[in-house]
XYZ file of C-alpha atoms in Angstrom:
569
model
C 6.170 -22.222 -39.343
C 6.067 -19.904 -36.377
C 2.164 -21.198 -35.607
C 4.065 -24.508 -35.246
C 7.009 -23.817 -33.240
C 4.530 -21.884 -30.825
C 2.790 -24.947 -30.811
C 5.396 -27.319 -30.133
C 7.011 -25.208 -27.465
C 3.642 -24.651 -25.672
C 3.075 -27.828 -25.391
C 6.494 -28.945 -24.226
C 6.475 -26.151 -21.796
C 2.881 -27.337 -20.632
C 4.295 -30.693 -19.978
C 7.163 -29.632 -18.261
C 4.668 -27.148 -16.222
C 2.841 -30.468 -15.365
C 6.071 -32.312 -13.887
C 6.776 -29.355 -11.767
C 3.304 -29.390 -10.586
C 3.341 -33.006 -10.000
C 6.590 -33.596 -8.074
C 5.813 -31.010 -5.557
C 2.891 -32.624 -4.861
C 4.661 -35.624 -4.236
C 7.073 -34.332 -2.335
C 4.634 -32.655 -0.249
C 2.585 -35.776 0.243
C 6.099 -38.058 0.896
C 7.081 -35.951 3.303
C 3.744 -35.993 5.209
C 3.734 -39.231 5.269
C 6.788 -39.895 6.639
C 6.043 -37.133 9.485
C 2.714 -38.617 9.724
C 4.691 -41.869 10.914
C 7.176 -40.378 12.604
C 4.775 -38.767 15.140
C 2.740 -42.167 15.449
C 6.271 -43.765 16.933
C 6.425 -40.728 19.502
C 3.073 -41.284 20.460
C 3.706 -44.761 20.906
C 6.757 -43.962 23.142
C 4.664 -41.401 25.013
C 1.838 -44.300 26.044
C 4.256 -47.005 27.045
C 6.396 -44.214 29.325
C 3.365 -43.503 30.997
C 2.849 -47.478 31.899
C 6.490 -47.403 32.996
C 6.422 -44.272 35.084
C 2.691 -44.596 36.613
C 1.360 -48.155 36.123
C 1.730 -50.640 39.027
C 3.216 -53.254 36.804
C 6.701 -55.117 36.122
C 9.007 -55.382 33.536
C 6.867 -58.551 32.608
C 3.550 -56.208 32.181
C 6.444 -53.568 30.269
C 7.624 -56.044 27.803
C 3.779 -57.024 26.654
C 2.731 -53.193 25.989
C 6.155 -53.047 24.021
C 4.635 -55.914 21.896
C 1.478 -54.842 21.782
C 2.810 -51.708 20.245
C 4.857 -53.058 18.338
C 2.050 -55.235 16.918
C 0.359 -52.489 15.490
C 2.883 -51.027 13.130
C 4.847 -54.007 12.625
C 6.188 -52.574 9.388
C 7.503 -49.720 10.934
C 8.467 -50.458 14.667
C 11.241 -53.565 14.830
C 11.659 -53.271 18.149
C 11.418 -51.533 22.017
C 13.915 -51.358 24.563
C 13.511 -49.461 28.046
C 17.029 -49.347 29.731
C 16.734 -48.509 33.238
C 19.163 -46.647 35.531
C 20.098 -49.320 37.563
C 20.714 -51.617 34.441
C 17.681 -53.427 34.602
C 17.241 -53.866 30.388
C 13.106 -54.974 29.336
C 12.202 -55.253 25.950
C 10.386 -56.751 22.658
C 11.340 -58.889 21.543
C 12.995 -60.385 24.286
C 15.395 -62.974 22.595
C 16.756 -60.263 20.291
C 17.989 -57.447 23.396
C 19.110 -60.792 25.403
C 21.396 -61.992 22.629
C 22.207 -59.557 19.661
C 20.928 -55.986 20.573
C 24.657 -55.317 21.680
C 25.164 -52.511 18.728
C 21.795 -51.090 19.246
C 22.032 -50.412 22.795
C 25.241 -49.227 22.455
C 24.044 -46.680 20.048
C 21.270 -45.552 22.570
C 23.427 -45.201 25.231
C 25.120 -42.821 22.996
C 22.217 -40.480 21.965
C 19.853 -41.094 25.681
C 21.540 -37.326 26.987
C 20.636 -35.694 23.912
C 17.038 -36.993 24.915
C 16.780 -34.626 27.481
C 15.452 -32.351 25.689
C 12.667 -34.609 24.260
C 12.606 -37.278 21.566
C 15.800 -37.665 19.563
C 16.243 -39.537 16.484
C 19.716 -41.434 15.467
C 20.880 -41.320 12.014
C 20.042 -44.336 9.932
C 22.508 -47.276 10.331
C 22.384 -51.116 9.158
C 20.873 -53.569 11.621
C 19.576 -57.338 11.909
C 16.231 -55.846 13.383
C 15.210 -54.884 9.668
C 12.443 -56.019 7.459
C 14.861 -56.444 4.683
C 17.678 -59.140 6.303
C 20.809 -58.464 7.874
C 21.977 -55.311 6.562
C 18.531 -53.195 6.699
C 18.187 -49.523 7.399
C 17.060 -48.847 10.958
C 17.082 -45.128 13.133
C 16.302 -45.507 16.723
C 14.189 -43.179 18.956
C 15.106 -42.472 22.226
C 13.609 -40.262 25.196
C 14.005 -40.007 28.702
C 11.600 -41.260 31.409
C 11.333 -38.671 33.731
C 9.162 -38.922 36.812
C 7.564 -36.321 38.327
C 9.860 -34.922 40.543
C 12.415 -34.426 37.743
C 14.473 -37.704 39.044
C 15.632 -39.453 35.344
C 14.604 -43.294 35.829
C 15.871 -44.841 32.523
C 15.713 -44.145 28.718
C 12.825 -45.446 26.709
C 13.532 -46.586 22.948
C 12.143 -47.829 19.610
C 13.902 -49.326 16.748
C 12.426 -48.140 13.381
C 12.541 -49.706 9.381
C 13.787 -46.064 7.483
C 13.436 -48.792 4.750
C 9.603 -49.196 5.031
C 9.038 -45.730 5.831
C 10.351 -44.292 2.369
C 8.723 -47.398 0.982
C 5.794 -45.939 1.929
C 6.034 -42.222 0.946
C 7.549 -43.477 -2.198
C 3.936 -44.474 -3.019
C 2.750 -41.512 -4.875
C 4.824 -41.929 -8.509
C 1.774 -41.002 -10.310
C 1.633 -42.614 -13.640
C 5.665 -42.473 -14.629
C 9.344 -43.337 -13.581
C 10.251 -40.892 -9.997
C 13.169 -41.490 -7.600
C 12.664 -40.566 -3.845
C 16.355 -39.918 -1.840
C 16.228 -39.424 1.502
C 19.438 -36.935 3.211
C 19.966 -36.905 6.771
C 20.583 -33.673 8.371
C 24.699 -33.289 6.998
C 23.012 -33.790 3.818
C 24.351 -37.492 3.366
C 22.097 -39.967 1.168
C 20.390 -42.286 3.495
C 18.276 -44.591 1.078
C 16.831 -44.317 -2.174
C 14.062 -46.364 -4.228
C 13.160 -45.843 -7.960
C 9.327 -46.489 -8.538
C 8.677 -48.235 -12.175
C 5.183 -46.465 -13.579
C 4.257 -50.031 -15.711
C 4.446 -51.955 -12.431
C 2.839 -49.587 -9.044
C 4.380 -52.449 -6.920
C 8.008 -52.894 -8.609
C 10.514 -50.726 -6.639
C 14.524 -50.606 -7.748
C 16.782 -50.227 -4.714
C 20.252 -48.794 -5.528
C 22.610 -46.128 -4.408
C 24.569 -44.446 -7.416
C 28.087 -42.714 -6.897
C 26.509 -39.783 -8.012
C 23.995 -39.090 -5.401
C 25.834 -39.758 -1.862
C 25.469 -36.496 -1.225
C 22.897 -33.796 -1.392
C 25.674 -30.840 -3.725
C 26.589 -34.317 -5.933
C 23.116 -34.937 -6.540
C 21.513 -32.026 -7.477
C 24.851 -31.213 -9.947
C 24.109 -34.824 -11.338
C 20.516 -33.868 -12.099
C 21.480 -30.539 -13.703
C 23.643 -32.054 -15.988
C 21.410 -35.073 -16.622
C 18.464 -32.692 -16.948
C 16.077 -34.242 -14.930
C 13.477 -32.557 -12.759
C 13.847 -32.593 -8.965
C 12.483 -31.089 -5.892
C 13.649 -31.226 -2.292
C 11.868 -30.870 1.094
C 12.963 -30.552 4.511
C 11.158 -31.979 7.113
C 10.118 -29.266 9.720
C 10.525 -31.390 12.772
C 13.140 -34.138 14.274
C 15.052 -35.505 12.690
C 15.574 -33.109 9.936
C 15.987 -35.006 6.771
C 15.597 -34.561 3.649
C 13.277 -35.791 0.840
C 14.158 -35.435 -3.083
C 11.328 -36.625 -5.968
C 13.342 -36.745 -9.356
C 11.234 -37.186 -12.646
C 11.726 -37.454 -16.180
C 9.743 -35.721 -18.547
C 11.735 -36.850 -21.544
C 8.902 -40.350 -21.155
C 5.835 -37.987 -20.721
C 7.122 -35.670 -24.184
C 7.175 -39.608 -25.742
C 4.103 -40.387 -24.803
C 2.302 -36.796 -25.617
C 3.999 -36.766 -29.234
C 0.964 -37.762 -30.991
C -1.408 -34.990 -29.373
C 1.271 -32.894 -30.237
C 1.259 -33.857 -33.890
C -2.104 -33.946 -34.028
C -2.824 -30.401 -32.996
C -0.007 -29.530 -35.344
C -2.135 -30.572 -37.611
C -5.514 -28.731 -36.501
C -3.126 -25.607 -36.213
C -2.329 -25.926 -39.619
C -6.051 -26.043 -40.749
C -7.206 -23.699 -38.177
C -4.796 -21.209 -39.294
C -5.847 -20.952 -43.205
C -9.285 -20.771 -41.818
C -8.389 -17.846 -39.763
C -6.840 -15.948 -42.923
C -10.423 -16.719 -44.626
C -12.349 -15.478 -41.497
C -10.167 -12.540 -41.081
C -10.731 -11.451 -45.244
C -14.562 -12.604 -45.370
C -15.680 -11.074 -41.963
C -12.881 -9.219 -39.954
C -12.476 -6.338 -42.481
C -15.761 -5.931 -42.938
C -17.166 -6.100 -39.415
C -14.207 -4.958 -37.338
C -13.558 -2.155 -39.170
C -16.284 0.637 -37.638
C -15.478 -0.747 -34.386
C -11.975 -0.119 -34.352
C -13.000 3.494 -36.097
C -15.323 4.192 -33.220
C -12.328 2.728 -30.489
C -9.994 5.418 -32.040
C -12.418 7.763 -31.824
C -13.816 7.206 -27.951
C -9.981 7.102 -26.800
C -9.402 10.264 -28.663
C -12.583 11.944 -26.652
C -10.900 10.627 -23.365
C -7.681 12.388 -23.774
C -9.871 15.395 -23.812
C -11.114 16.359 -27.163
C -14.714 16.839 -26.976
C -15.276 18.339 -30.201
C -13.937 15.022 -32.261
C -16.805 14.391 -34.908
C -17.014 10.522 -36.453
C -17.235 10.575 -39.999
C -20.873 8.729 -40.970
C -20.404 6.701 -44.122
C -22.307 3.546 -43.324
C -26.356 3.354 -43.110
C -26.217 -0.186 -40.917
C -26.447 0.047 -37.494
C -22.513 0.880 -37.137
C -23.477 3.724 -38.550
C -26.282 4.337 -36.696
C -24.409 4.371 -33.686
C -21.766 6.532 -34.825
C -24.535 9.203 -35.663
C -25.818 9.057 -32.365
C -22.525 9.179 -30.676
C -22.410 13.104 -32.590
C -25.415 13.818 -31.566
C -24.677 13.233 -27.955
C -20.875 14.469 -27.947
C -22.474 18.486 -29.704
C -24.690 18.159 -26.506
C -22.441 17.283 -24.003
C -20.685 20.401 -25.551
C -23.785 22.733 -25.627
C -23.754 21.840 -21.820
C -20.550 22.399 -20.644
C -20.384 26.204 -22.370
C -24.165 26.406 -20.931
C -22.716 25.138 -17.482
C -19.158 27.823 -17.322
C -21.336 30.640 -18.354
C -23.568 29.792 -15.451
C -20.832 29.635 -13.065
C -19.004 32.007 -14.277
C -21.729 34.939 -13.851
C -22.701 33.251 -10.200
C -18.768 33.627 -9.291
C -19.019 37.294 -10.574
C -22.291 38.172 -8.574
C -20.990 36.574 -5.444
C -17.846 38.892 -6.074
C -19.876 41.750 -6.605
C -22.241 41.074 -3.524
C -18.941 40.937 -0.749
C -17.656 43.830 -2.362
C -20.710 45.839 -2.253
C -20.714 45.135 1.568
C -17.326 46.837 1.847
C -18.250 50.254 1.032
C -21.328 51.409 3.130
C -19.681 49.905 6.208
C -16.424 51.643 5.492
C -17.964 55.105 4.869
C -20.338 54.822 8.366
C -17.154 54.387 10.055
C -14.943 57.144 8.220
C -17.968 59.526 8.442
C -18.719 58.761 12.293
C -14.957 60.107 12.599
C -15.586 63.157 11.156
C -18.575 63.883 13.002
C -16.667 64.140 15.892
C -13.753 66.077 14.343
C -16.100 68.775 13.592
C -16.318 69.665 17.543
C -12.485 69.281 18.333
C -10.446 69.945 15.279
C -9.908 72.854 12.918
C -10.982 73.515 9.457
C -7.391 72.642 7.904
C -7.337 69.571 9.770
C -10.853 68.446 8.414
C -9.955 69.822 4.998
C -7.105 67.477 5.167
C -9.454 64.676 6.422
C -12.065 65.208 3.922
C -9.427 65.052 0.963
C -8.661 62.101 2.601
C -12.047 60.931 2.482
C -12.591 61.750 -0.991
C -9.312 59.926 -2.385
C -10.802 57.164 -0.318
C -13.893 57.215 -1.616
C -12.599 57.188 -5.484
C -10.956 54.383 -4.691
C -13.222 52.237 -3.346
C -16.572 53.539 -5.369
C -14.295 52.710 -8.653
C -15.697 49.640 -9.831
C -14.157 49.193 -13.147
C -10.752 47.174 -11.743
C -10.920 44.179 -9.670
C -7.640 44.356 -9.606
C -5.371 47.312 -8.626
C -1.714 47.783 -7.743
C -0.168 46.531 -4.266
C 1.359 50.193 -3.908
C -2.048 51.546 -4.573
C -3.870 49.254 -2.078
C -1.093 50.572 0.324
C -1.349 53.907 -0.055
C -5.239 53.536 0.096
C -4.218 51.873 3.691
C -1.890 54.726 4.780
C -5.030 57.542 3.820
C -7.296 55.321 6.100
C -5.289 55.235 8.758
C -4.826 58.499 8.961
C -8.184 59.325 9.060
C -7.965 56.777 12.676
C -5.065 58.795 13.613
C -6.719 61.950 13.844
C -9.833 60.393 15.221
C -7.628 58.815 18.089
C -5.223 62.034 18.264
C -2.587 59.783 17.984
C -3.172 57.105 20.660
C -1.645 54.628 18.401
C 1.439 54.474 15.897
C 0.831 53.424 12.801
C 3.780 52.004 9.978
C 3.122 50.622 6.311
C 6.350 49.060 4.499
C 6.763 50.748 1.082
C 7.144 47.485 -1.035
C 10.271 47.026 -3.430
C 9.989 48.532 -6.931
C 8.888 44.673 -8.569
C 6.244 44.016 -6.124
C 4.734 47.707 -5.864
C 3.510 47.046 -9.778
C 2.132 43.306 -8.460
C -1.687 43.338 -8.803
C -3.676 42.398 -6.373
C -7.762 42.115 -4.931
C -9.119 45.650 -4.639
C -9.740 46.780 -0.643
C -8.609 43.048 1.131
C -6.284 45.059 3.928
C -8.550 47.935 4.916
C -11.148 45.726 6.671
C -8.709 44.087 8.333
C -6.232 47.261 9.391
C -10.008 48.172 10.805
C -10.475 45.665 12.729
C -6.823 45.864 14.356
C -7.443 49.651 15.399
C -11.209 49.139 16.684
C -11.237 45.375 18.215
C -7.125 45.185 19.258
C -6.035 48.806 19.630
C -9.050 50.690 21.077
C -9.413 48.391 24.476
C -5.498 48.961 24.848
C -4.764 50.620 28.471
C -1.650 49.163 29.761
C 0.612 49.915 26.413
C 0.807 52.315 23.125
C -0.744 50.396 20.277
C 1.529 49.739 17.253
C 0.610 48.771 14.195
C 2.799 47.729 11.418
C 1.995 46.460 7.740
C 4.560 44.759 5.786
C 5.018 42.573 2.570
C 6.956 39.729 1.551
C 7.186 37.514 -1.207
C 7.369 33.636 -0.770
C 7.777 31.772 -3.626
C 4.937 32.265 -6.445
C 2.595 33.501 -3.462
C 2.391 37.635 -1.778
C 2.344 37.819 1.961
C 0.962 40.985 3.357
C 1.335 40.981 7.212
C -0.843 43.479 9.404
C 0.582 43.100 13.058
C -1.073 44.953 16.025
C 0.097 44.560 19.846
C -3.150 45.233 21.019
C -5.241 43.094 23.490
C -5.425 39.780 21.122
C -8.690 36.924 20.710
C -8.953 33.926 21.990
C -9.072 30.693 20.033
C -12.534 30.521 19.851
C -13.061 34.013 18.863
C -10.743 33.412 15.963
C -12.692 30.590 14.457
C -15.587 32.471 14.966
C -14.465 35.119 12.822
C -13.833 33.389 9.897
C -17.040 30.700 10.433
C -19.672 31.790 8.231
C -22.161 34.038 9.603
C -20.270 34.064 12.663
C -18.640 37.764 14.025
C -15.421 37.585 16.187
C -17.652 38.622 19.170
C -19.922 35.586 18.661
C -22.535 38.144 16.973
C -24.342 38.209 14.137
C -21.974 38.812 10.745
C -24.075 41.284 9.774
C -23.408 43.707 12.608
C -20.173 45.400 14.341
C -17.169 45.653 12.495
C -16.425 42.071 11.810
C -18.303 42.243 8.887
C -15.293 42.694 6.759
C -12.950 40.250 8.157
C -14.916 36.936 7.024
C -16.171 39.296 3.806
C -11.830 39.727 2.552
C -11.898 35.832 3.269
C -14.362 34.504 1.349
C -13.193 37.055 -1.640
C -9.902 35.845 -1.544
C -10.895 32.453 -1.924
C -13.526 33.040 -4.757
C -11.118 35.212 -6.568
C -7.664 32.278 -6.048
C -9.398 29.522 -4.825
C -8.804 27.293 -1.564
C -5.170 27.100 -0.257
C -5.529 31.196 -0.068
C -7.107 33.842 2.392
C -6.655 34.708 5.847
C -4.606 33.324 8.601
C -4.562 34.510 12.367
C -2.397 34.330 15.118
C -3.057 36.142 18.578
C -1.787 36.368 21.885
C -3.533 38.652 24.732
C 0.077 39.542 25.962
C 1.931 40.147 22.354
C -1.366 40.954 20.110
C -2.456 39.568 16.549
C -0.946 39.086 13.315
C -2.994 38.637 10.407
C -1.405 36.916 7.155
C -3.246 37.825 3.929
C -1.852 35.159 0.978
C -2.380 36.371 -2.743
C -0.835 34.139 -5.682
C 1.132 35.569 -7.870
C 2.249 34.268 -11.442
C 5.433 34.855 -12.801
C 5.347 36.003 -16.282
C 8.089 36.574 -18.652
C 8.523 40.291 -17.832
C 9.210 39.174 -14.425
C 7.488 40.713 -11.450
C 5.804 43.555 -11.830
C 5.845 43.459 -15.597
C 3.502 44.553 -17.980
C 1.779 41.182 -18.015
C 1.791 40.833 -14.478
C -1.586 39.217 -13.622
C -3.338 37.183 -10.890
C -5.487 34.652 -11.950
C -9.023 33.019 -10.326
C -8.327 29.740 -8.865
């Protein structure tokens, strides 16, 4: 029963679909048709101005290119009329504007100063100049004849059959009952024609209550339900064309197809329920079992297995499918394990850099300690030196505590104090209780606080140099801020310090003390991933300010907690 209301409303909705289709075709076509014709009249009215205004001939000479105009469309043009200032009247055909074109001219005396603008079309109105007897349907066209210096001579007109020109458009009914209505522009019916599909050449004139306006109409057809479209015309004079249909005659005469493939639905749809038992179960069956199973895989479970219970080439296929799926995960453990220890010897490479360069430095200090400073003083320094040392030799802890890393910042700057005598002034922020616990990358501000003292504070002559290191926390990321007010880089010495291979001097990374600065960078980055690292600002008149950016992860024992970690990116 369903199989056979689907059917029947398909179909009904296909025929209705087809209606649609076909009156806005015809509407189109009407309506290009009549334009079509329309534009042929103002062409004709364009030629025969240009005899008036520029030909060396009479109103004689006028009158025969009226007729000979005339001549050609004689279904559409009824008549031509020039009406001159000076009230000289010439036109075809000659009897009819001597004797009975009274009303006409009348009406294009009223319309000739809307002309000025260009060609102006008067709504429809009953005439003797009709193809259809006394009371046809006529619409004159009137323009102004202008000569060149802008002088107005007269006003050129034709008299056209509306009649004949819906006539016309009417002609594409296709192969059932339609109705064309033309509406002027206040949406009044103008003339309407029924075409009879069993007769292409029998037309029905009439002009129902119903329909004498456009609002009237389209309620009629609502409540009728018939089918309708409307067009406007784009140009002068802005009518408008409706197409009405029924589709109750093309449901009559597509009621046997529709019976008919009632009837093959019927049939087709026990043979279905046979197909379905005798072949779907049996062959659609592994495929939908291997569907499940690939959509399962895509939402990310790699080790799904298909069970194998078949020996035909479904089951084949699912065996194969195993095969490939344990590889795919043979490779992927093969393929973290791989990156995993090439993550961990980069790691261990840029840290290993760290250390010897650190120590030549701290050791160069003391060397020159021993000539200027006393034996408590390099006591003090070596302790130093060793607590430095222990810290940074200590490989067992990637990670170590922010308060820790700050401390191990404080010792090293104090060995630069000494070695300076205190030419600068040095200040690290004790963090807050939550953050001094925070974890973070072993040794990432001592290259940097290095390069402060010996690239920004060491060339310093017209100023003390301060140094200041501070922390802040913003959002689920750690800020640590080294600030110097030493002699600043330029732009392109800051890209060249964290370009690879590149020092901030333009030399080789390998050499100076820009080693570190691009070494804490790339760390960072290994360790969290992009988005993290260093970022520089400098100004030779205020200095340089170096931002270091850790992530942090909040855990449930808040920050600082026990489970306080920092994760690889």
């Amino acid at each position: 029963a369903a199989v056979i209301l689907l059917a029947q409303s398909n179909t009904t909705s296909f025929l209705r679909q087809t209606q649609d289709s076909a009156l806005n075709g015809m509407v189109v076509q009407s309506v290009r048709l009549m334009e079509s014709q329309m534009n042929d009249l103002v062409l004709n009215v364009l030629g025969i101005e240009n005899d008036i205004l520029y030909g060396e001939k009479g109103p004689a000479d006028w009158i025969r290119s009226m007729e000979a105009a005339a001549q050609t469309r004689p279904e559409l043009v009824r008549g031509v009329v020039y009406l001159r200032h000076d009230g000289l009247i010439a036109g075809y055909p000659e009897y009819f504007w001597d004797s009975f074109g009274q009303k006409e001219i009348g009406v294009i005396r009223g319309q000739s100063t809307d002309s000025r603008n260009g060609v102006v079309w008067s709504e429809p109105f009953t005439s003797t100049m009709g193809s259809t007897g006394p009371n046809s349907l006529v619409s004159i066209v009137t323009k102004q004849v202008i000569d060149e210096d802008g002088k107005q001579e007269g006003v050129l007109a034709f008299v056209t059959d509306v009649t004949s020109i819906v006539q016309r458009s009417a002609a594409f009914a296709g192969s059932y009952d339609t109705r064309t209505l033309l509406y002027d522009r206040n949406d009044r019916l103008i003339y309407s024609i029924t075409i009879v599909a069993r007769n292409s050449y029998e037309t029905l004139e009439y002009a129902e209550r119903n329909t004498q306006t456009l609002s009237a109409a389209k309620a009629n057809f609502e409540r009728n339900g018939e089918y309708y479209v409307i067009s406007d015309m784009n140009q002068a004079p802005f009518w408008k064309v409706v197409i009405v249909g029924d589709v109750k005659t093309l449901e009559n005469k597509y009621r046997p197809i529709v019976q008919f493939a009632i009837m093959i639905l019927l049939l087709g749809s026990a043979g279905l329920i046979f197909l379905y038992i005798g072949v779907s179960w049996w062959f659609t069956k592994p495929i939908t079992s291997l569907t499940k199973g690939i959509r399962h895989i895509a939402t990310g479970h790699l080790d799904h297995q298909f069970e194998v219970a078949r020996q035909d080439e479904f089951g084949e296929m699912a065996r194969e499918f195993n095969r490939m799926m344990r590889t795919i995960q043979e490779l992927i453990v093969t393929l973290k394990q791989t990156e995993e220890q090439k993550r961990q010897a980069d790691f261990q490479m840029l840290l290993s850099q760290i250390n010897p360069h650190f120590l030549y430095n701290t050791l160069n200090t003391i060397d020159i300690m021993v000539d200027f400073k006393s034996r408590d003083d390099i006591h003090r320094v070596m302790a130093v030196l060793i607590r430095l040392l222990k810290y940074g030799l200590d490989r067992t802890h990637v990670l170590r505590r922010l308060d820790e890393e700050l401390t191990y910042v404080k010792d090293y700057l104090y060995i630069q104090s000494v070695r300076y005598e205190d030419r600068f002034e040095f200040s690290v922020e004790d963090p807050s209780r939550e953050l001094a616990a925070v974890p973070v990358l072993k040794l990432v501000l001592q290259p940097i606080v290095e390069n402060a003292v010996f690239h920004g504070l060491r060339p310093l002559m017209d100023r003390k140099g301060k140094l200041s290191v501070t922390v802040r926390q913003s959002g689920k990321d750690l800020e640590i801020i080294v600030a110097d007010n030493g002699v600043g880089m330029s732009k392109e010495k800051i890209d060249g310090l964290l370009r690879k291979g590149v020092g901030a001097d333009g030399a080789s990374q390998n050499s100076s003390n820009h080693i570190g600065f691009r070494n804490v960078h790339e760390r960072v980055q290994l360790y969290y991933g992009h988005g993290y690292g260093l970022w520089i600002e400098s100004d030779s008149a205020a200095g340089t300010i170096v931002t270091v950016r850790l992530r942090m992860i909040e855990t449930e024992d808040g920050p600082g907690g026990p489970n306080r970690q920092i994760t690889a990116g």
